mmCIF file of C-alpha atoms in Angstrom:
data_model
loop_
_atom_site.group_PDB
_atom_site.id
_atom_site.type_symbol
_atom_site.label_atom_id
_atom_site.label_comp_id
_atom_site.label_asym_id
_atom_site.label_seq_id
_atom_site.Cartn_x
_atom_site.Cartn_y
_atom_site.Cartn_z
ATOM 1 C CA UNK A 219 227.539 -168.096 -210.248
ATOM 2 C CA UNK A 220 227.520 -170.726 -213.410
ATOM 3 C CA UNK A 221 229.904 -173.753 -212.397
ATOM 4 C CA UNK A 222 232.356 -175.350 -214.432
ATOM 5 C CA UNK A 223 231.130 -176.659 -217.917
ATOM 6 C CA UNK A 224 232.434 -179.591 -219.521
ATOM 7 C CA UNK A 225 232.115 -180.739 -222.874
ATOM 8 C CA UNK A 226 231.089 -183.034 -224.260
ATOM 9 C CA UNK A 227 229.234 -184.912 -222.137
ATOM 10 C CA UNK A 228 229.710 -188.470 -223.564
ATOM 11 C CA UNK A 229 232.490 -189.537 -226.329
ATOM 12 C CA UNK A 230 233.263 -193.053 -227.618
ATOM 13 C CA UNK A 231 235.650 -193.469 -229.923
ATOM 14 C CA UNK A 232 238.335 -196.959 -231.221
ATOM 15 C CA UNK A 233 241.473 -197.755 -229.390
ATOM 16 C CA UNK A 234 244.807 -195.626 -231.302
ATOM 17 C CA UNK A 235 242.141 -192.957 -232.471
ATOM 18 C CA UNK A 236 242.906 -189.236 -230.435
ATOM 19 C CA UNK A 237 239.809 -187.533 -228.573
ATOM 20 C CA UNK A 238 239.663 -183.909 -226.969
ATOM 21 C CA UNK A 239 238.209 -183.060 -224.095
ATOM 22 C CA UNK A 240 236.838 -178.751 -223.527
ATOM 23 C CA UNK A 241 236.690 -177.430 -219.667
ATOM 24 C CA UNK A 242 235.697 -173.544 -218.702
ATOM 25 C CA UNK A 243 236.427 -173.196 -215.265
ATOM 26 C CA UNK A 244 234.128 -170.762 -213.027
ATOM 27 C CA UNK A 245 234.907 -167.067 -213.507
ATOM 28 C CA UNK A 246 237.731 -165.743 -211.572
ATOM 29 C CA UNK A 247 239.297 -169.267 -210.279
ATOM 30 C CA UNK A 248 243.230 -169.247 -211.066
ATOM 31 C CA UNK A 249 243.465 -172.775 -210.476
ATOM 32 C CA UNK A 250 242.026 -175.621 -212.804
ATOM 33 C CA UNK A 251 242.369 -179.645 -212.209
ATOM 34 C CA UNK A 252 241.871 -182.480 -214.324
ATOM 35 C CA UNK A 253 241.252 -185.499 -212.830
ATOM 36 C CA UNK A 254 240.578 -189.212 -214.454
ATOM 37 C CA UNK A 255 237.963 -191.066 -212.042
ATOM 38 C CA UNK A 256 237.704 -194.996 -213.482
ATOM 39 C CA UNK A 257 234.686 -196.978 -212.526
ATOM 40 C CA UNK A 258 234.405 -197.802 -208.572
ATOM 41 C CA UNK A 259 237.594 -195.216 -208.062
ATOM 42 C CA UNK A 260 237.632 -192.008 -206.718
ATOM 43 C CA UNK A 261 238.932 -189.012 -208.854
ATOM 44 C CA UNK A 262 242.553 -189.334 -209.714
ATOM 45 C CA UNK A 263 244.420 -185.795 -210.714
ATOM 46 C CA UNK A 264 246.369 -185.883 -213.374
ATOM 47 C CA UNK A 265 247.391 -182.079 -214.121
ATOM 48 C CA UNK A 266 246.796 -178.609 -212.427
ATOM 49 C CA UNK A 267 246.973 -175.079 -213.597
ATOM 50 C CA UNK A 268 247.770 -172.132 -211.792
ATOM 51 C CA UNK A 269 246.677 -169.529 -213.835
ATOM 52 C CA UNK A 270 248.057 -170.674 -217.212
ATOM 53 C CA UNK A 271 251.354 -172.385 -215.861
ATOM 54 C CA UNK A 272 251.680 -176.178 -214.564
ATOM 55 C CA UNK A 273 252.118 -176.540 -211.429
ATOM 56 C CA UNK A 274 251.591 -180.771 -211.164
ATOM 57 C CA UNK A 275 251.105 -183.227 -214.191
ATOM 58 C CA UNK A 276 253.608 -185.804 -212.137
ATOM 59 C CA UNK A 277 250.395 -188.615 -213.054
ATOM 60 C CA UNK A 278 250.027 -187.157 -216.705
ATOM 61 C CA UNK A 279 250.773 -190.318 -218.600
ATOM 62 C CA UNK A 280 252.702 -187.406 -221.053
ATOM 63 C CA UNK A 281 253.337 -190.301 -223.692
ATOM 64 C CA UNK A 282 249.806 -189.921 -224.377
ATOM 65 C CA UNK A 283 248.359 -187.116 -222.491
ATOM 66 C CA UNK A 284 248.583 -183.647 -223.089
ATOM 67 C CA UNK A 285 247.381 -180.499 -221.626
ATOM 68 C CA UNK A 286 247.088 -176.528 -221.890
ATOM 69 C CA UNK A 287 245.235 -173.724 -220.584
ATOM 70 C CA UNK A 288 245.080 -170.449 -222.939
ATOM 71 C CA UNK A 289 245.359 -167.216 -221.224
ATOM 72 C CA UNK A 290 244.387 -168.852 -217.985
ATOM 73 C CA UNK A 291 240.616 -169.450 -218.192
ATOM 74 C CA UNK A 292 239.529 -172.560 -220.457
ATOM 75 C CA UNK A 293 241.309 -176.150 -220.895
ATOM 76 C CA UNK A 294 241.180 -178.867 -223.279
ATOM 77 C CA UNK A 295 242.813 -181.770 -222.326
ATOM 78 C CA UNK A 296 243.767 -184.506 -225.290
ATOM 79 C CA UNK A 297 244.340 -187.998 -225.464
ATOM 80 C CA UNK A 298 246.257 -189.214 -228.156
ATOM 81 C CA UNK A 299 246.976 -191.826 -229.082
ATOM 82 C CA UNK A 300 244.048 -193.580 -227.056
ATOM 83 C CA UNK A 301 244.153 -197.442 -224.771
ATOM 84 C CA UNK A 302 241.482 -199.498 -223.903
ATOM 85 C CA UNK A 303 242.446 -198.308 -220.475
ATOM 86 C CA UNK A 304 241.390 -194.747 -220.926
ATOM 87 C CA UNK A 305 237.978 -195.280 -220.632
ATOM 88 C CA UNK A 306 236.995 -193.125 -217.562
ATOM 89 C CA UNK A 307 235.354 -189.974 -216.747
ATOM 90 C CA UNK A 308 237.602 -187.037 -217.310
ATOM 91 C CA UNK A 309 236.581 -184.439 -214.595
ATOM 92 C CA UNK A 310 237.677 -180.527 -214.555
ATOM 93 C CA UNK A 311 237.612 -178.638 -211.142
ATOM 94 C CA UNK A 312 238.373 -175.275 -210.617
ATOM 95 C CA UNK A 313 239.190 -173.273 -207.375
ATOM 96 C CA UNK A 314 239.459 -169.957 -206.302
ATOM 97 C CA UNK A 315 243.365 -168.359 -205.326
ATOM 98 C CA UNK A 316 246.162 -170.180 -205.264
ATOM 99 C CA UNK A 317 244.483 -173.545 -204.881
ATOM 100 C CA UNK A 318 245.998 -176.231 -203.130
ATOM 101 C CA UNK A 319 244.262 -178.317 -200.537
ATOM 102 C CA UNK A 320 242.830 -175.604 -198.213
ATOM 103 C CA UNK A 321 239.993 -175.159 -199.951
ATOM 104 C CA UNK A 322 237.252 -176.385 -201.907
ATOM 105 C CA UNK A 323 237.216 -177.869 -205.445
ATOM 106 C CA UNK A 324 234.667 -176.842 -207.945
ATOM 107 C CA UNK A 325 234.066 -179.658 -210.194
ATOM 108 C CA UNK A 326 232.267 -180.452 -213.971
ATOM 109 C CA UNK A 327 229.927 -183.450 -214.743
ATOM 110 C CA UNK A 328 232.828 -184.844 -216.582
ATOM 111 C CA UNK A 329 232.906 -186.672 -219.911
ATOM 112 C CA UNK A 330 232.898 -190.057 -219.968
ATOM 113 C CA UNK A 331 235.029 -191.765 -222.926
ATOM 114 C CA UNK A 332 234.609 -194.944 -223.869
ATOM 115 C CA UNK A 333 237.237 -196.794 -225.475
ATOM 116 C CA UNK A 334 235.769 -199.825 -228.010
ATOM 117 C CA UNK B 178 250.465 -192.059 -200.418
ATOM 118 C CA UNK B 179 248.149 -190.186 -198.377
ATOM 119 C CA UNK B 180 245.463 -191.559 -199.911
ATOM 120 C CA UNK B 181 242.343 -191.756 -197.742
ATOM 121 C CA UNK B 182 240.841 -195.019 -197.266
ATOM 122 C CA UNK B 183 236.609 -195.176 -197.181
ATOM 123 C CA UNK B 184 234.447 -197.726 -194.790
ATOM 124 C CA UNK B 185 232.666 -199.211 -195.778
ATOM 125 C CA UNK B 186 232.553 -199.819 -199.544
ATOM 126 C CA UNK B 187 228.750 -199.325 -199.651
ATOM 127 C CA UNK B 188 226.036 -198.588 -196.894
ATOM 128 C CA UNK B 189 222.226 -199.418 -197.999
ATOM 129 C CA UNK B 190 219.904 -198.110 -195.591
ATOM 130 C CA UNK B 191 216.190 -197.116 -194.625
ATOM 131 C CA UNK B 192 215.186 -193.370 -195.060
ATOM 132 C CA UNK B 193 214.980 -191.691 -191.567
ATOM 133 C CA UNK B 194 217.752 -193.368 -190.175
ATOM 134 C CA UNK B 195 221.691 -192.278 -189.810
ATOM 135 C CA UNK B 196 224.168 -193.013 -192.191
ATOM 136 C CA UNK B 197 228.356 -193.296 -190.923
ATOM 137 C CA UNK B 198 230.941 -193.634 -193.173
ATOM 138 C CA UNK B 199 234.621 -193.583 -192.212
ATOM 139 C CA UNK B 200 237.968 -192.302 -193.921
ATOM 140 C CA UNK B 201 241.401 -193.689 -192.777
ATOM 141 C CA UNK B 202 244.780 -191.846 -193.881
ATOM 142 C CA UNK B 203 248.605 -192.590 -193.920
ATOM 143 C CA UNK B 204 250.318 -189.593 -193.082
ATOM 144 C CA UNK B 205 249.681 -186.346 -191.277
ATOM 145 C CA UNK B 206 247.403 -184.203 -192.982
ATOM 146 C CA UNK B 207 246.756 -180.195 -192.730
ATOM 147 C CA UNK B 208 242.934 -180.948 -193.778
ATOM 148 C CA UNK B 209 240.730 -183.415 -194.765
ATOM 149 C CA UNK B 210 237.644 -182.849 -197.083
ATOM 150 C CA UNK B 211 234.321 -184.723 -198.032
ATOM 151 C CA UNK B 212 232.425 -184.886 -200.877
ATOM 152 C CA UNK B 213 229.457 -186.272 -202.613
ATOM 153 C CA UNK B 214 228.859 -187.348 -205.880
ATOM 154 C CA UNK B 215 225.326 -188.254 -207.766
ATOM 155 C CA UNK B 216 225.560 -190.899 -210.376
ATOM 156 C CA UNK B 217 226.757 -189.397 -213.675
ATOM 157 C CA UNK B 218 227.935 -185.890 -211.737
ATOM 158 C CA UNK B 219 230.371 -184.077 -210.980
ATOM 159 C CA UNK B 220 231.608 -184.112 -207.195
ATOM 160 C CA UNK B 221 229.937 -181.768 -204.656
ATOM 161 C CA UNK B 222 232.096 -180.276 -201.161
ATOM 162 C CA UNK B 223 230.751 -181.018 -198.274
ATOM 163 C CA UNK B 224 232.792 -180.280 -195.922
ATOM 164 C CA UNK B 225 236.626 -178.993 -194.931
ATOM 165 C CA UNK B 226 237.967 -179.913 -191.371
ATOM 166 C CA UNK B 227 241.334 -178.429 -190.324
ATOM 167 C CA UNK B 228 243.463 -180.657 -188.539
ATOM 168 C CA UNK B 229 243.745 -179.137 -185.550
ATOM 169 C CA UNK B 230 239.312 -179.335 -185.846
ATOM 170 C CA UNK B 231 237.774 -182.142 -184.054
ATOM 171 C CA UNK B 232 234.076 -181.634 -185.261
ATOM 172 C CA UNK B 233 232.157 -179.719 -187.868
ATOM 173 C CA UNK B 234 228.609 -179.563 -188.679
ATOM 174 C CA UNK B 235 226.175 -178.541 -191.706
ATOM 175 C CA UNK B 236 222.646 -178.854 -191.725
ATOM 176 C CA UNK B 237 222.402 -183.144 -191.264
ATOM 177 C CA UNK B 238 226.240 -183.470 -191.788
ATOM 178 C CA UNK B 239 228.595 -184.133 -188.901
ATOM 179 C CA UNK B 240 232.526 -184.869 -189.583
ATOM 180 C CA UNK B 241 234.405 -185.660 -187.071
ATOM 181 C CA UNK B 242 238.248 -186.125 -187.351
ATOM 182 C CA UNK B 243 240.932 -187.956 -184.902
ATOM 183 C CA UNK B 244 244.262 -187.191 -185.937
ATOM 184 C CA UNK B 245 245.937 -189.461 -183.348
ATOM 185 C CA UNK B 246 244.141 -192.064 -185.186
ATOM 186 C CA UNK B 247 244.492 -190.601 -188.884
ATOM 187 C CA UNK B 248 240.592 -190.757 -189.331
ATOM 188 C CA UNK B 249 237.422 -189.236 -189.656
ATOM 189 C CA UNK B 250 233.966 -189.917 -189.952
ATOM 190 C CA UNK B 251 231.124 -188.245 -192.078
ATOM 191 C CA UNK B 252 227.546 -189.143 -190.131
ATOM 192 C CA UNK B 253 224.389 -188.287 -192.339
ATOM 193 C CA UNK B 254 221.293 -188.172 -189.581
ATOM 194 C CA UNK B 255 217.604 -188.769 -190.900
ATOM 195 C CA UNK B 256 218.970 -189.464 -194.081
ATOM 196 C CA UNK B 257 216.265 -188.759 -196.880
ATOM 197 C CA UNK B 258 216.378 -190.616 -200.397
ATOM 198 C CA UNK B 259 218.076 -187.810 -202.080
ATOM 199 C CA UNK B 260 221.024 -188.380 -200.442
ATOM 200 C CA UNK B 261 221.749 -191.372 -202.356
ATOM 201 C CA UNK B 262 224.864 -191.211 -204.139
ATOM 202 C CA UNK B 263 229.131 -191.942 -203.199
ATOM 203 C CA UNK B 264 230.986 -189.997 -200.867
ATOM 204 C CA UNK B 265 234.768 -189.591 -200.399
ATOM 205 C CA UNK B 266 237.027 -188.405 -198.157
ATOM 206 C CA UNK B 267 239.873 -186.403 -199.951
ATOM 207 C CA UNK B 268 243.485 -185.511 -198.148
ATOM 208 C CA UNK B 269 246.160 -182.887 -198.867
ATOM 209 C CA UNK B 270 249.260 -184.476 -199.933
ATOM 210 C CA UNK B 271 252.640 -182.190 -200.462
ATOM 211 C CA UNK B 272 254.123 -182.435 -203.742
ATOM 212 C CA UNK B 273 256.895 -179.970 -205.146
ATOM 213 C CA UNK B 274 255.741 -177.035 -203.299
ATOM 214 C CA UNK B 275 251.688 -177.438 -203.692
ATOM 215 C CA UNK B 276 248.824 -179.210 -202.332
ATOM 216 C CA UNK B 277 247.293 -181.448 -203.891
ATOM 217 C CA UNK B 278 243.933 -183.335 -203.057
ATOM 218 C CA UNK B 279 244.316 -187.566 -203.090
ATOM 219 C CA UNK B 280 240.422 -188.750 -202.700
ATOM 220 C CA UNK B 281 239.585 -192.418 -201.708
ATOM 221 C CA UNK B 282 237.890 -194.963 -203.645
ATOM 222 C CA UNK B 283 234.537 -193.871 -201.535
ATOM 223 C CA UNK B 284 231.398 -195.457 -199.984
ATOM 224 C CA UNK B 285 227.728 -195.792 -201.908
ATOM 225 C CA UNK B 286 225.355 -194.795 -200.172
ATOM 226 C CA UNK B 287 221.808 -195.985 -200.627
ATOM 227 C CA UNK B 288 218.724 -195.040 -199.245
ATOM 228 C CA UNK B 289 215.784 -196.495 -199.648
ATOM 229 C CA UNK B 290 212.082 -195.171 -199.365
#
């Protein structure tokens, strides 16, 4: 089965300027994750999708941050506007069901923004 | 939070030999999962032990899990190169009716030739 795809790979943009990030999550999976993993730290979620409704964004700085997920398959995730303390690697996962923590997590290579 | 804690921080050994890295947690869990990551990609599941699981293997992986200690460890035996890369321990965490997964900062792994 293809995995989840993530685009782009790599995106630098100036601090205040808004960036968008694509996911497509693998065929079938209802749920979809986006995590922010900074340098040295492991993944951090920050919104997930069952299907196309919300179920957690409680760490979505929503100031900033938004999210959506049209007719429950792809995601784009936007920053806007963006802080020298965005710079991370924005990873999508995707799992099969009704997700939750009972099974596993199918993840992107992530795009890493860079903030200048 | 039920965030899982990883020792240590990073592990540098010789191929052929075993690599053990540990994950300690807060709270009762219902699982605990490992994964591995390769620099610049995404992260990769290991493994997913149950909690009422006290050892699980695949291929050279062996994760063990002590819930009267809230920890687990992931041994890699005859480690090869390739299996350079971070690994975290990720734990279910109960928030408004779902689980969600809270990984640890992880342990580097390196393996030299």
């Amino acid at each position: 089965e293809a995995g989840v795809a993530q685009s782009p790979r790599y995106k630098i943009i100036e601090k205040r300027q808004s960036v968008a990030f694509w996911c497509n999550p693998i065929s079938g999976h209802a749920t979809l994750y986006w995590y922010q993993q900074i340098l040295g730290q492991g993944p951090k979620l920050l919104i997930q999708f069952q299907n196309n409704g919300v179920v957690d964004d409680s760490q979505l700085p929503k100031d900033r941050f938004s999210a959506e997920r049209l007719k429950g398959v792809d995601s784009t995730l936007k920053i806007q506007p963006a802080k020298l303390e965005d710079s991370a690697v924005y990873l999508c996962a995707s799992s099969p069901n009704s997700g939750g923590s009972n099974q596993p997590q199918h993840f992107g290579d992530g795009t890493r923004l860079s903030i200048l | 939070s039920q965030q899982g804690e990883e020792d240590p921080q990073a592990l540098s050994i010789q191929e052929g030999e075993n690599a053990t890295m540990n994950c300690s947690y807060k709270t009762s869990i219902n699982n605990l999962q490992w994964y591995r990551q390769n620099s610049g990609r995404g992260l990769v599941h290991l493994i997913l032990i149950r909690s009422n699981e006290r050892e699980k293997h695949s291929g050279r992986l062996r994760v063990t899990l002590d819930t009267s200690k809230k920890s687990s460890s992931l041994l890699i035996t005859a480690s090869r190169a390739a299996d350079t890369a971070s690994y975290f321990c990720a734990t279910d965490a109960r928030t408004g009716g779902y689980n969600k997964l809270i990984f640890g900062a992880g342990t580097r792994l390196a393996v030299h030739p």
